[in-house]
Amino acid sequence: MNSTEVVTLASAALGVFGGGGFFMARATVRAQRVTAAANETIARLNAAPQAKAQDLAVLQATVARVDEENGQLRGRQARVDSLLGAFSRTVNRLIYRMERADIPIQPDDIDELVQDYMRTGA
């Protein structure tokens, strides 16, 4: 039995036996309800920082994962860009050699996307 219950019981007994009667018992019940509500509120307030800390931990883990994935994607994109540049240089050299050897280039020899890239660089 905790101190609040002891005080409540003592107050109720005093009220019933000592002169406050019904009104004292009613006040004791109300006090118990207020105390219970206060204890519940305190428990909720104490739990709130823990919930926020858990939310923050999830957010930090998500950010770390996204950063890692973005780093991998940036690395992959850099490799693809390098490969595209290498293909472009290779095609340019082959076209130049074909022209020097008087080999005509047919329109369908070079894909439209490659032709567009060669014209614009993008």
Tab-separated table of N, CA, C and O in Angstrom:
chain	number	residue	atom	x	y	z
A	1	MET	N	0.843	-1.162	0.000
A	1	MET	CA	0.000	0.000	0.000
A	1	MET	C	0.900	1.240	0.000
A	1	MET	O	1.808	1.354	0.801
A	2	ASN	N	0.625	2.152	-0.949
A	2	ASN	CA	1.488	3.333	-1.000
A	2	ASN	C	0.938	4.443	-0.107
A	2	ASN	O	-0.146	4.329	0.472
A	3	SER	N	1.697	5.517	0.006
A	3	SER	CA	1.344	6.582	0.951
A	3	SER	C	0.035	7.264	0.574
A	3	SER	O	-0.731	7.669	1.448
A	4	THR	N	-0.249	7.366	-0.707
A	4	THR	CA	-1.503	8.003	-1.140
A	4	THR	C	-2.700	7.178	-0.688
A	4	THR	O	-3.698	7.721	-0.197
A	5	GLU	N	-2.590	5.863	-0.805
A	5	GLU	CA	-3.694	4.990	-0.395
A	5	GLU	C	-3.889	5.043	1.117
A	5	GLU	O	-5.023	5.028	1.606
A	6	VAL	N	-2.788	5.083	1.857
A	6	VAL	CA	-2.879	5.145	3.318
A	6	VAL	C	-3.572	6.440	3.740
A	6	VAL	O	-4.479	6.436	4.585
A	7	VAL	N	-3.162	7.550	3.143
A	7	VAL	CA	-3.773	8.835	3.481
A	7	VAL	C	-5.246	8.819	3.103
A	7	VAL	O	-6.108	9.297	3.853
A	8	THR	N	-5.553	8.244	1.959
A	8	THR	CA	-6.941	8.176	1.504
A	8	THR	C	-7.783	7.345	2.467
A	8	THR	O	-8.891	7.744	2.837
A	9	LEU	N	-7.248	6.193	2.851
A	9	LEU	CA	-7.984	5.337	3.795
A	9	LEU	C	-8.165	6.033	5.139
A	9	LEU	O	-9.251	6.010	5.740
A	10	ALA	N	-7.106	6.668	5.622
A	10	ALA	CA	-7.193	7.365	6.907
A	10	ALA	C	-8.202	8.496	6.828
A	10	ALA	O	-9.010	8.696	7.748
A	11	SER	N	-8.186	9.238	5.739
A	11	SER	CA	-9.140	10.341	5.572
A	11	SER	C	-10.558	9.820	5.497
A	11	SER	O	-11.482	10.392	6.076
A	12	ALA	N	-10.735	8.722	4.782
A	12	ALA	CA	-12.077	8.160	4.662
A	12	ALA	C	-12.569	7.673	6.022
A	12	ALA	O	-13.719	7.908	6.406
A	13	ALA	N	-11.688	6.981	6.765
A	13	ALA	CA	-12.082	6.479	8.078
A	13	ALA	C	-12.399	7.630	9.014
A	13	ALA	O	-13.395	7.599	9.751
A	14	LEU	N	-11.569	8.643	9.007
A	14	LEU	CA	-11.794	9.790	9.861
A	14	LEU	C	-13.100	10.480	9.485
A	14	LEU	O	-13.870	10.892	10.351
A	15	GLY	N	-13.318	10.576	8.191
A	15	GLY	CA	-14.542	11.219	7.723
A	15	GLY	C	-15.782	10.449	8.130
A	15	GLY	O	-16.774	11.029	8.560
A	16	VAL	N	-15.724	9.135	7.997
A	16	VAL	CA	-16.894	8.327	8.336
A	16	VAL	C	-17.097	8.307	9.851
A	16	VAL	O	-18.198	8.459	10.349
A	17	PHE	N	-16.005	8.137	10.589
A	17	PHE	CA	-16.138	8.008	12.038
A	17	PHE	C	-16.015	9.326	12.790
A	17	PHE	O	-16.444	9.436	13.919
A	18	GLY	N	-15.364	10.311	12.188
A	18	GLY	CA	-15.040	11.492	12.950
A	18	GLY	C	-15.943	12.671	12.748
A	18	GLY	O	-15.796	13.673	13.419
A	19	GLY	N	-16.853	12.661	11.824
A	19	GLY	CA	-17.732	13.799	11.757
A	19	GLY	C	-17.959	14.346	10.374
A	19	GLY	O	-18.927	15.049	10.159
A	20	GLY	N	-17.081	14.086	9.389
A	20	GLY	CA	-17.295	14.626	8.053
A	20	GLY	C	-18.322	13.824	7.295
A	20	GLY	O	-18.994	14.321	6.408
A	21	GLY	N	-18.428	12.593	7.659
A	21	GLY	CA	-19.431	11.716	7.100
A	21	GLY	C	-19.355	11.574	5.593
A	21	GLY	O	-18.306	11.398	5.009
A	22	PHE	N	-20.496	11.671	4.989
A	22	PHE	CA	-20.680	11.458	3.557
A	22	PHE	C	-19.849	12.423	2.719
A	22	PHE	O	-19.235	12.039	1.740
A	23	PHE	N	-19.807	13.672	3.121
A	23	PHE	CA	-19.085	14.685	2.331
A	23	PHE	C	-17.591	14.420	2.329
A	23	PHE	O	-16.913	14.633	1.334
A	24	MET	N	-17.077	13.969	3.453
A	24	MET	CA	-15.656	13.653	3.543
A	24	MET	C	-15.336	12.455	2.655
A	24	MET	O	-14.322	12.450	1.967
A	25	ALA	N	-16.163	11.452	2.624
A	25	ALA	CA	-15.949	10.275	1.786
A	25	ALA	C	-15.991	10.663	0.314
A	25	ALA	O	-15.195	10.182	-0.498
A	26	ARG	N	-16.928	11.534	-0.051
A	26	ARG	CA	-17.033	12.001	-1.439
A	26	ARG	C	-15.772	12.767	-1.856
A	26	ARG	O	-15.259	12.593	-2.954
A	27	ALA	N	-15.285	13.602	-0.970
A	27	ALA	CA	-14.072	14.367	-1.252
A	27	ALA	C	-12.877	13.432	-1.421
A	27	ALA	O	-12.003	13.662	-2.255
A	28	THR	N	-12.851	12.368	-0.639
A	28	THR	CA	-11.760	11.399	-0.731
A	28	THR	C	-11.790	10.688	-2.076
A	28	THR	O	-10.750	10.494	-2.702
A	29	VAL	N	-12.956	10.310	-2.525
A	29	VAL	CA	-13.087	9.647	-3.828
A	29	VAL	C	-12.634	10.595	-4.934
A	29	VAL	O	-11.908	10.209	-5.844
A	30	ARG	N	-13.033	11.836	-4.840
A	30	ARG	CA	-12.611	12.827	-5.841
A	30	ARG	C	-11.084	12.995	-5.810
A	30	ARG	O	-10.442	13.102	-6.848
A	31	ALA	N	-10.525	13.038	-4.631
A	31	ALA	CA	-9.071	13.188	-4.500
A	31	ALA	C	-8.353	11.995	-5.132
A	31	ALA	O	-7.309	12.157	-5.782
A	32	GLN	N	-8.919	10.816	-4.929
A	32	GLN	CA	-8.316	9.619	-5.532
A	32	GLN	C	-8.340	9.719	-7.061
A	32	GLN	O	-7.368	9.387	-7.724
A	33	ARG	N	-9.454	10.179	-7.592
A	33	ARG	CA	-9.568	10.312	-9.055
A	33	ARG	C	-8.581	11.349	-9.592
A	33	ARG	O	-7.954	11.138	-10.624
A	34	VAL	N	-8.462	12.452	-8.907
A	34	VAL	CA	-7.527	13.493	-9.335
A	34	VAL	C	-6.096	12.971	-9.267
A	34	VAL	O	-5.293	13.193	-10.179
A	35	THR	N	-5.783	12.251	-8.189
A	35	THR	CA	-4.440	11.687	-8.040
A	35	THR	C	-4.155	10.676	-9.146
A	35	THR	O	-3.070	10.684	-9.734
A	36	ALA	N	-5.124	9.822	-9.439
A	36	ALA	CA	-4.944	8.826	-10.504
A	36	ALA	C	-4.752	9.512	-11.847
A	36	ALA	O	-3.881	9.120	-12.642
A	37	ALA	N	-5.546	10.546	-12.116
A	37	ALA	CA	-5.398	11.281	-13.372
A	37	ALA	C	-4.031	11.949	-13.453
A	37	ALA	O	-3.384	11.951	-14.513
A	38	ALA	N	-3.573	12.515	-12.359
A	38	ALA	CA	-2.260	13.163	-12.340
A	38	ALA	C	-1.153	12.144	-12.573
A	38	ALA	O	-0.215	12.400	-13.341
A	39	ASN	N	-1.263	10.992	-11.922
A	39	ASN	CA	-0.258	9.941	-12.115
A	39	ASN	C	-0.240	9.459	-13.568
A	39	ASN	O	0.824	9.208	-14.139
A	40	GLU	N	-1.404	9.342	-14.156
A	40	GLU	CA	-1.503	8.921	-15.563
A	40	GLU	C	-0.868	9.971	-16.475
A	40	GLU	O	-0.132	9.645	-17.397
A	41	THR	N	-1.126	11.229	-16.204
A	41	THR	CA	-0.544	12.312	-16.999
A	41	THR	C	0.970	12.320	-16.873
A	41	THR	O	1.694	12.475	-17.865
A	42	ILE	N	1.468	12.144	-15.673
A	42	ILE	CA	2.920	12.095	-15.448
A	42	ILE	C	3.530	10.928	-16.216
A	42	ILE	O	4.583	11.069	-16.840
A	43	ALA	N	2.870	9.786	-16.200
A	43	ALA	CA	3.376	8.617	-16.923
A	43	ALA	C	3.424	8.896	-18.426
A	43	ALA	O	4.399	8.535	-19.102
A	44	ARG	N	2.381	9.537	-18.952
A	44	ARG	CA	2.369	9.883	-20.387
A	44	ARG	C	3.494	10.865	-20.718
A	44	ARG	O	4.165	10.738	-21.739
A	45	LEU	N	3.689	11.866	-19.867
A	45	LEU	CA	4.746	12.846	-20.117
A	45	LEU	C	6.126	12.208	-20.061
A	45	LEU	O	7.031	12.575	-20.812
A	46	ASN	N	6.302	11.260	-19.152
A	46	ASN	CA	7.583	10.564	-19.060
A	46	ASN	C	7.823	9.663	-20.268
A	46	ASN	O	8.956	9.445	-20.671
A	47	ALA	N	6.759	9.127	-20.855
A	47	ALA	CA	6.888	8.243	-22.017
A	47	ALA	C	7.127	9.028	-23.297
A	47	ALA	O	7.726	8.513	-24.237
A	48	ALA	N	6.695	10.282	-23.357
A	48	ALA	CA	6.804	11.077	-24.582
A	48	ALA	C	8.248	11.233	-25.057
A	48	ALA	O	8.522	11.032	-26.235
A	49	PRO	N	9.211	11.577	-24.198
A	49	PRO	CA	10.588	11.700	-24.689
A	49	PRO	C	11.138	10.383	-25.248
A	49	PRO	O	11.888	10.390	-26.214
A	50	GLN	N	10.741	9.266	-24.643
A	50	GLN	CA	11.200	7.972	-25.144
A	50	GLN	C	10.652	7.725	-26.539
A	50	GLN	O	11.362	7.243	-27.417
A	51	ALA	N	9.375	8.054	-26.761
A	51	ALA	CA	8.770	7.876	-28.078
A	51	ALA	C	9.454	8.779	-29.096
A	51	ALA	O	9.740	8.361	-30.223
A	52	LYS	N	9.751	10.024	-28.702
A	52	LYS	CA	10.442	10.938	-29.610
A	52	LYS	C	11.844	10.441	-29.917
A	52	LYS	O	12.314	10.544	-31.044
A	53	ALA	N	12.514	9.893	-28.931
A	53	ALA	CA	13.857	9.354	-29.146
A	53	ALA	C	13.810	8.177	-30.121
A	53	ALA	O	14.678	8.046	-30.990
A	54	GLN	N	12.802	7.342	-29.987
A	54	GLN	CA	12.648	6.221	-30.917
A	54	GLN	C	12.366	6.726	-32.321
A	54	GLN	O	12.928	6.221	-33.295
A	55	ASP	N	11.492	7.739	-32.451
A	55	ASP	CA	11.204	8.327	-33.754
A	55	ASP	C	12.469	8.915	-34.370
A	55	ASP	O	12.723	8.758	-35.562
A	56	LEU	N	13.265	9.591	-33.546
A	56	LEU	CA	14.507	10.181	-34.025
A	56	LEU	C	15.474	9.097	-34.488
A	56	LEU	O	16.137	9.250	-35.524
A	57	ALA	N	15.543	8.006	-33.763
A	57	ALA	CA	16.440	6.908	-34.144
A	57	ALA	C	16.022	6.321	-35.493
A	57	ALA	O	16.868	6.028	-36.344
A	58	VAL	N	14.721	6.163	-35.694
A	58	VAL	CA	14.221	5.643	-36.975
A	58	VAL	C	14.564	6.624	-38.093
A	58	VAL	O	15.018	6.226	-39.168
A	59	LEU	N	14.351	7.906	-37.841
A	59	LEU	CA	14.651	8.926	-38.845
A	59	LEU	C	16.143	8.938	-39.182
A	59	LEU	O	16.526	8.998	-40.359
A	60	GLN	N	16.996	8.852	-38.159
A	60	GLN	CA	18.435	8.845	-38.401
A	60	GLN	C	18.857	7.619	-39.202
A	60	GLN	O	19.687	7.719	-40.105
A	61	ALA	N	18.279	6.468	-38.902
A	61	ALA	CA	18.602	5.245	-39.648
A	61	ALA	C	18.151	5.379	-41.104
A	61	ALA	O	18.865	4.957	-42.027
A	62	THR	N	16.998	5.983	-41.312
A	62	THR	CA	16.484	6.181	-42.671
A	62	THR	C	17.387	7.126	-43.450
A	62	THR	O	17.722	6.867	-44.611
A	63	VAL	N	17.789	8.219	-42.831
A	63	VAL	CA	18.672	9.182	-43.489
A	63	VAL	C	20.005	8.525	-43.839
A	63	VAL	O	20.535	8.714	-44.940
A	64	ALA	N	20.542	7.732	-42.932
A	64	ALA	CA	21.812	7.052	-43.190
A	64	ALA	C	21.679	6.087	-44.371
A	64	ALA	O	22.557	6.029	-45.244
A	65	ARG	N	20.562	5.353	-44.411
A	65	ARG	CA	20.339	4.410	-45.515
A	65	ARG	C	20.198	5.149	-46.851
A	65	ARG	O	20.794	4.766	-47.860
A	66	VAL	N	19.441	6.241	-46.853
A	66	VAL	CA	19.245	7.016	-48.079
A	66	VAL	C	20.566	7.637	-48.533
A	66	VAL	O	20.869	7.650	-49.732
A	67	ASP	N	21.363	8.135	-47.583
A	67	ASP	CA	22.679	8.686	-47.936
A	67	ASP	C	23.567	7.619	-48.580
A	67	ASP	O	24.256	7.885	-49.569
A	68	GLU	N	23.542	6.430	-48.012
A	68	GLU	CA	24.345	5.340	-48.568
A	68	GLU	C	23.870	4.974	-49.972
A	68	GLU	O	24.675	4.821	-50.897
A	69	GLU	N	22.555	4.861	-50.144
A	69	GLU	CA	22.006	4.536	-51.462
A	69	GLU	C	22.327	5.640	-52.465
A	69	GLU	O	22.675	5.352	-53.613
A	70	ASN	N	22.222	6.895	-52.052
A	70	ASN	CA	22.543	8.006	-52.950
A	70	ASN	C	24.014	7.967	-53.357
A	70	ASN	O	24.348	8.238	-54.510
A	71	GLY	N	24.883	7.644	-52.405
A	71	GLY	CA	26.305	7.526	-52.725
A	71	GLY	C	26.551	6.434	-53.755
A	71	GLY	O	27.328	6.616	-54.702
A	72	GLN	N	25.867	5.295	-53.582
A	72	GLN	CA	26.011	4.199	-54.540
A	72	GLN	C	25.489	4.612	-55.915
A	72	GLN	O	26.111	4.322	-56.942
A	73	LEU	N	24.342	5.299	-55.928
A	73	LEU	CA	23.773	5.746	-57.200
A	73	LEU	C	24.663	6.780	-57.883
A	73	LEU	O	24.824	6.758	-59.112
A	74	ARG	N	25.240	7.685	-57.097
A	74	ARG	CA	26.154	8.682	-57.691
A	74	ARG	C	27.371	7.993	-58.295
A	74	ARG	O	27.826	8.357	-59.393
A	75	GLY	N	27.909	6.998	-57.604
A	75	GLY	CA	29.049	6.248	-58.136
A	75	GLY	C	28.686	5.519	-59.417
A	75	GLY	O	29.446	5.529	-60.395
A	76	ARG	N	27.517	4.902	-59.411
A	76	ARG	CA	27.071	4.182	-60.611
A	76	ARG	C	26.840	5.150	-61.763
A	76	ARG	O	27.210	4.867	-62.907
A	77	GLN	N	26.231	6.290	-61.474
A	77	GLN	CA	25.985	7.288	-62.515
A	77	GLN	C	27.291	7.808	-63.098
A	77	GLN	O	27.410	8.005	-64.304
A	78	ALA	N	28.289	8.000	-62.250
A	78	ALA	CA	29.600	8.456	-62.736
A	78	ALA	C	30.216	7.413	-63.671
A	78	ALA	O	30.804	7.767	-64.707
A	79	ARG	N	30.084	6.129	-63.319
A	79	ARG	CA	30.610	5.071	-64.188
A	79	ARG	C	29.877	5.036	-65.525
A	79	ARG	O	30.494	4.878	-66.583
A	80	VAL	N	28.546	5.200	-65.485
A	80	VAL	CA	27.756	5.199	-66.722
A	80	VAL	C	28.140	6.401	-67.583
A	80	VAL	O	28.285	6.280	-68.804
A	81	ASP	N	28.318	7.560	-66.966
A	81	ASP	CA	28.733	8.749	-67.720
A	81	ASP	C	30.096	8.525	-68.375
A	81	ASP	O	30.307	8.905	-69.537
A	82	SER	N	31.025	7.917	-67.638
A	82	SER	CA	32.352	7.631	-68.198
A	82	SER	C	32.244	6.660	-69.365
A	82	SER	O	32.906	6.833	-70.399
A	83	LEU	N	31.421	5.651	-69.207
A	83	LEU	CA	31.238	4.662	-70.262
A	83	LEU	C	30.610	5.303	-71.500
A	83	LEU	O	31.032	5.045	-72.632
A	84	LEU	N	29.633	6.176	-71.294
A	84	LEU	CA	29.000	6.871	-72.408
A	84	LEU	C	30.017	7.739	-73.145
A	84	LEU	O	30.066	7.754	-74.386
A	85	GLY	N	30.843	8.437	-72.394
A	85	GLY	CA	31.897	9.236	-73.025
A	85	GLY	C	32.856	8.367	-73.817
A	85	GLY	O	33.278	8.730	-74.930
A	86	ALA	N	33.218	7.215	-73.255
A	86	ALA	CA	34.134	6.303	-73.949
A	86	ALA	C	33.509	5.786	-75.238
A	86	ALA	O	34.171	5.720	-76.283
A	87	PHE	N	32.245	5.407	-75.202
A	87	PHE	CA	31.559	4.957	-76.410
A	87	PHE	C	31.510	6.082	-77.447
A	87	PHE	O	31.739	5.859	-78.640
A	88	SER	N	31.221	7.284	-76.989
A	88	SER	CA	31.142	8.424	-77.897
A	88	SER	C	32.479	8.681	-78.586
A	88	SER	O	32.546	8.893	-79.803
A	89	ARG	N	33.570	8.650	-77.812
A	89	ARG	CA	34.895	8.854	-78.402
A	89	ARG	C	35.230	7.737	-79.396
A	89	ARG	O	35.791	7.975	-80.469
A	90	THR	N	34.855	6.502	-79.038
A	90	THR	CA	35.116	5.360	-79.917
A	90	THR	C	34.355	5.512	-81.227
A	90	THR	O	34.918	5.316	-82.317
A	91	VAL	N	33.093	5.876	-81.140
A	91	VAL	CA	32.286	6.056	-82.344
A	91	VAL	C	32.862	7.180	-83.199
A	91	VAL	O	32.967	7.061	-84.433
A	92	ASN	N	33.256	8.267	-82.569
A	92	ASN	CA	33.847	9.379	-83.325
A	92	ASN	C	35.107	8.930	-84.065
A	92	ASN	O	35.326	9.284	-85.234
A	93	ARG	N	35.976	8.157	-83.390
A	93	ARG	CA	37.197	7.676	-84.043
A	93	ARG	C	36.879	6.741	-85.209
A	93	ARG	O	37.495	6.824	-86.275
A	94	LEU	N	35.911	5.848	-85.011
A	94	LEU	CA	35.554	4.915	-86.086
A	94	LEU	C	34.952	5.651	-87.273
A	94	LEU	O	35.244	5.325	-88.436
A	95	ILE	N	34.120	6.629	-87.003
A	95	ILE	CA	33.537	7.410	-88.099
A	95	ILE	C	34.643	8.143	-88.861
A	95	ILE	O	34.665	8.163	-90.102
A	96	TYR	N	35.572	8.727	-88.120
A	96	TYR	CA	36.681	9.441	-88.752
A	96	TYR	C	37.490	8.489	-89.639
A	96	TYR	O	37.847	8.812	-90.775
A	97	ARG	N	37.786	7.292	-89.148
A	97	ARG	CA	38.551	6.305	-89.936
A	97	ARG	C	37.771	5.862	-91.169
A	97	ARG	O	38.348	5.661	-92.241
A	98	MET	N	36.455	5.687	-90.979
A	98	MET	CA	35.632	5.290	-92.135
A	98	MET	C	35.675	6.381	-93.197
A	98	MET	O	35.806	6.085	-94.392
A	99	GLU	N	35.568	7.623	-92.779
A	99	GLU	CA	35.588	8.730	-93.737
A	99	GLU	C	36.943	8.809	-94.447
A	99	GLU	O	37.009	9.060	-95.656
A	100	ARG	N	38.048	8.600	-93.718
A	100	ARG	CA	39.399	8.626	-94.325
A	100	ARG	C	39.597	7.467	-95.291
A	100	ARG	O	40.352	7.583	-96.253
A	101	ALA	N	38.893	6.372	-95.050
A	101	ALA	CA	39.018	5.203	-95.933
A	101	ALA	C	37.982	5.243	-97.050
A	101	ALA	O	37.823	4.266	-97.783
A	102	ASP	N	37.274	6.347	-97.180
A	102	ASP	CA	36.218	6.510	-98.195
A	102	ASP	C	35.127	5.452	-98.087
A	102	ASP	O	34.612	4.966	-99.098
A	103	ILE	N	34.815	5.085	-96.860
A	103	ILE	CA	33.683	4.178	-96.616
A	103	ILE	C	32.500	5.056	-96.231
A	103	ILE	O	32.545	5.745	-95.209
A	104	PRO	N	31.456	5.050	-97.045
A	104	PRO	CA	30.318	5.923	-96.738
A	104	PRO	C	29.566	5.436	-95.487
A	104	PRO	O	29.399	4.237	-95.271
A	105	ILE	N	29.132	6.378	-94.723
A	105	ILE	CA	28.361	6.058	-93.520
A	105	ILE	C	26.886	6.051	-93.899
A	105	ILE	O	26.375	7.034	-94.457
A	106	GLN	N	26.242	4.976	-93.596
A	106	GLN	CA	24.814	4.860	-93.879
A	106	GLN	C	24.035	5.503	-92.728
A	106	GLN	O	24.473	5.456	-91.569
A	107	PRO	N	22.885	6.080	-93.028
A	107	PRO	CA	22.105	6.733	-91.960
A	107	PRO	C	21.749	5.790	-90.802
A	107	PRO	O	21.677	6.215	-89.658
A	108	ASP	N	21.546	4.511	-91.115
A	108	ASP	CA	21.162	3.586	-90.038
A	108	ASP	C	22.368	2.971	-89.333
A	108	ASP	O	22.220	2.140	-88.446
A	109	ASP	N	23.597	3.377	-89.702
A	109	ASP	CA	24.796	2.883	-89.015
A	109	ASP	C	24.895	3.434	-87.596
A	109	ASP	O	25.442	2.775	-86.716
A	110	ILE	N	24.381	4.633	-87.392
A	110	ILE	CA	24.488	5.284	-86.084
A	110	ILE	C	23.088	5.507	-85.539
A	110	ILE	O	22.239	6.104	-86.200
A	111	ASP	N	22.852	5.026	-84.356
A	111	ASP	CA	21.542	5.165	-83.698
A	111	ASP	C	21.202	6.640	-83.505
A	111	ASP	O	22.089	7.478	-83.322
A	112	GLU	N	19.903	6.935	-83.546
A	112	GLU	CA	19.441	8.326	-83.386
A	112	GLU	C	19.911	8.943	-82.069
A	112	GLU	O	20.306	10.111	-82.037
A	113	LEU	N	19.846	8.174	-80.989
A	113	LEU	CA	20.282	8.703	-79.694
A	113	LEU	C	21.764	9.050	-79.711
A	113	LEU	O	22.188	10.055	-79.142
A	114	VAL	N	22.552	8.228	-80.386
A	114	VAL	CA	23.993	8.485	-80.474
A	114	VAL	C	24.231	9.725	-81.328
A	114	VAL	O	25.060	10.583	-80.989
A	115	GLN	N	23.506	9.833	-82.441
A	115	GLN	CA	23.635	11.023	-83.291
A	115	GLN	C	23.283	12.286	-82.507
A	115	GLN	O	23.983	13.299	-82.586
A	116	ASP	N	22.206	12.214	-81.740
A	116	ASP	CA	21.792	13.363	-80.932
A	116	ASP	C	22.845	13.706	-79.892
A	116	ASP	O	23.182	14.879	-79.699
A	117	TYR	N	23.407	12.689	-79.256
A	117	TYR	CA	24.456	12.931	-78.267
A	117	TYR	C	25.685	13.556	-78.923
A	117	TYR	O	26.298	14.476	-78.374
A	118	MET	N	26.028	13.072	-80.099
A	118	MET	CA	27.204	13.608	-80.803
A	118	MET	C	26.982	15.077	-81.195
A	118	MET	O	27.915	15.870	-81.200
A	119	ARG	N	25.728	15.420	-81.520
A	119	ARG	CA	25.422	16.804	-81.888
A	119	ARG	C	25.423	17.720	-80.683
A	119	ARG	O	25.937	18.833	-80.725
A	120	THR	N	24.823	17.260	-79.580
A	120	THR	CA	24.582	18.145	-78.424
A	120	THR	C	25.532	17.934	-77.269
A	120	THR	O	25.715	18.831	-76.441
A	121	GLY	N	26.086	16.745	-77.151
A	121	GLY	CA	26.955	16.430	-76.014
A	121	GLY	C	26.166	16.121	-74.747
A	121	GLY	O	26.723	16.006	-73.669
A	122	ALA	N	24.860	15.993	-74.904
A	122	ALA	CA	24.010	15.686	-73.737
A	122	ALA	C	23.025	14.582	-74.045
A	122	ALA	O	22.618	14.371	-75.137
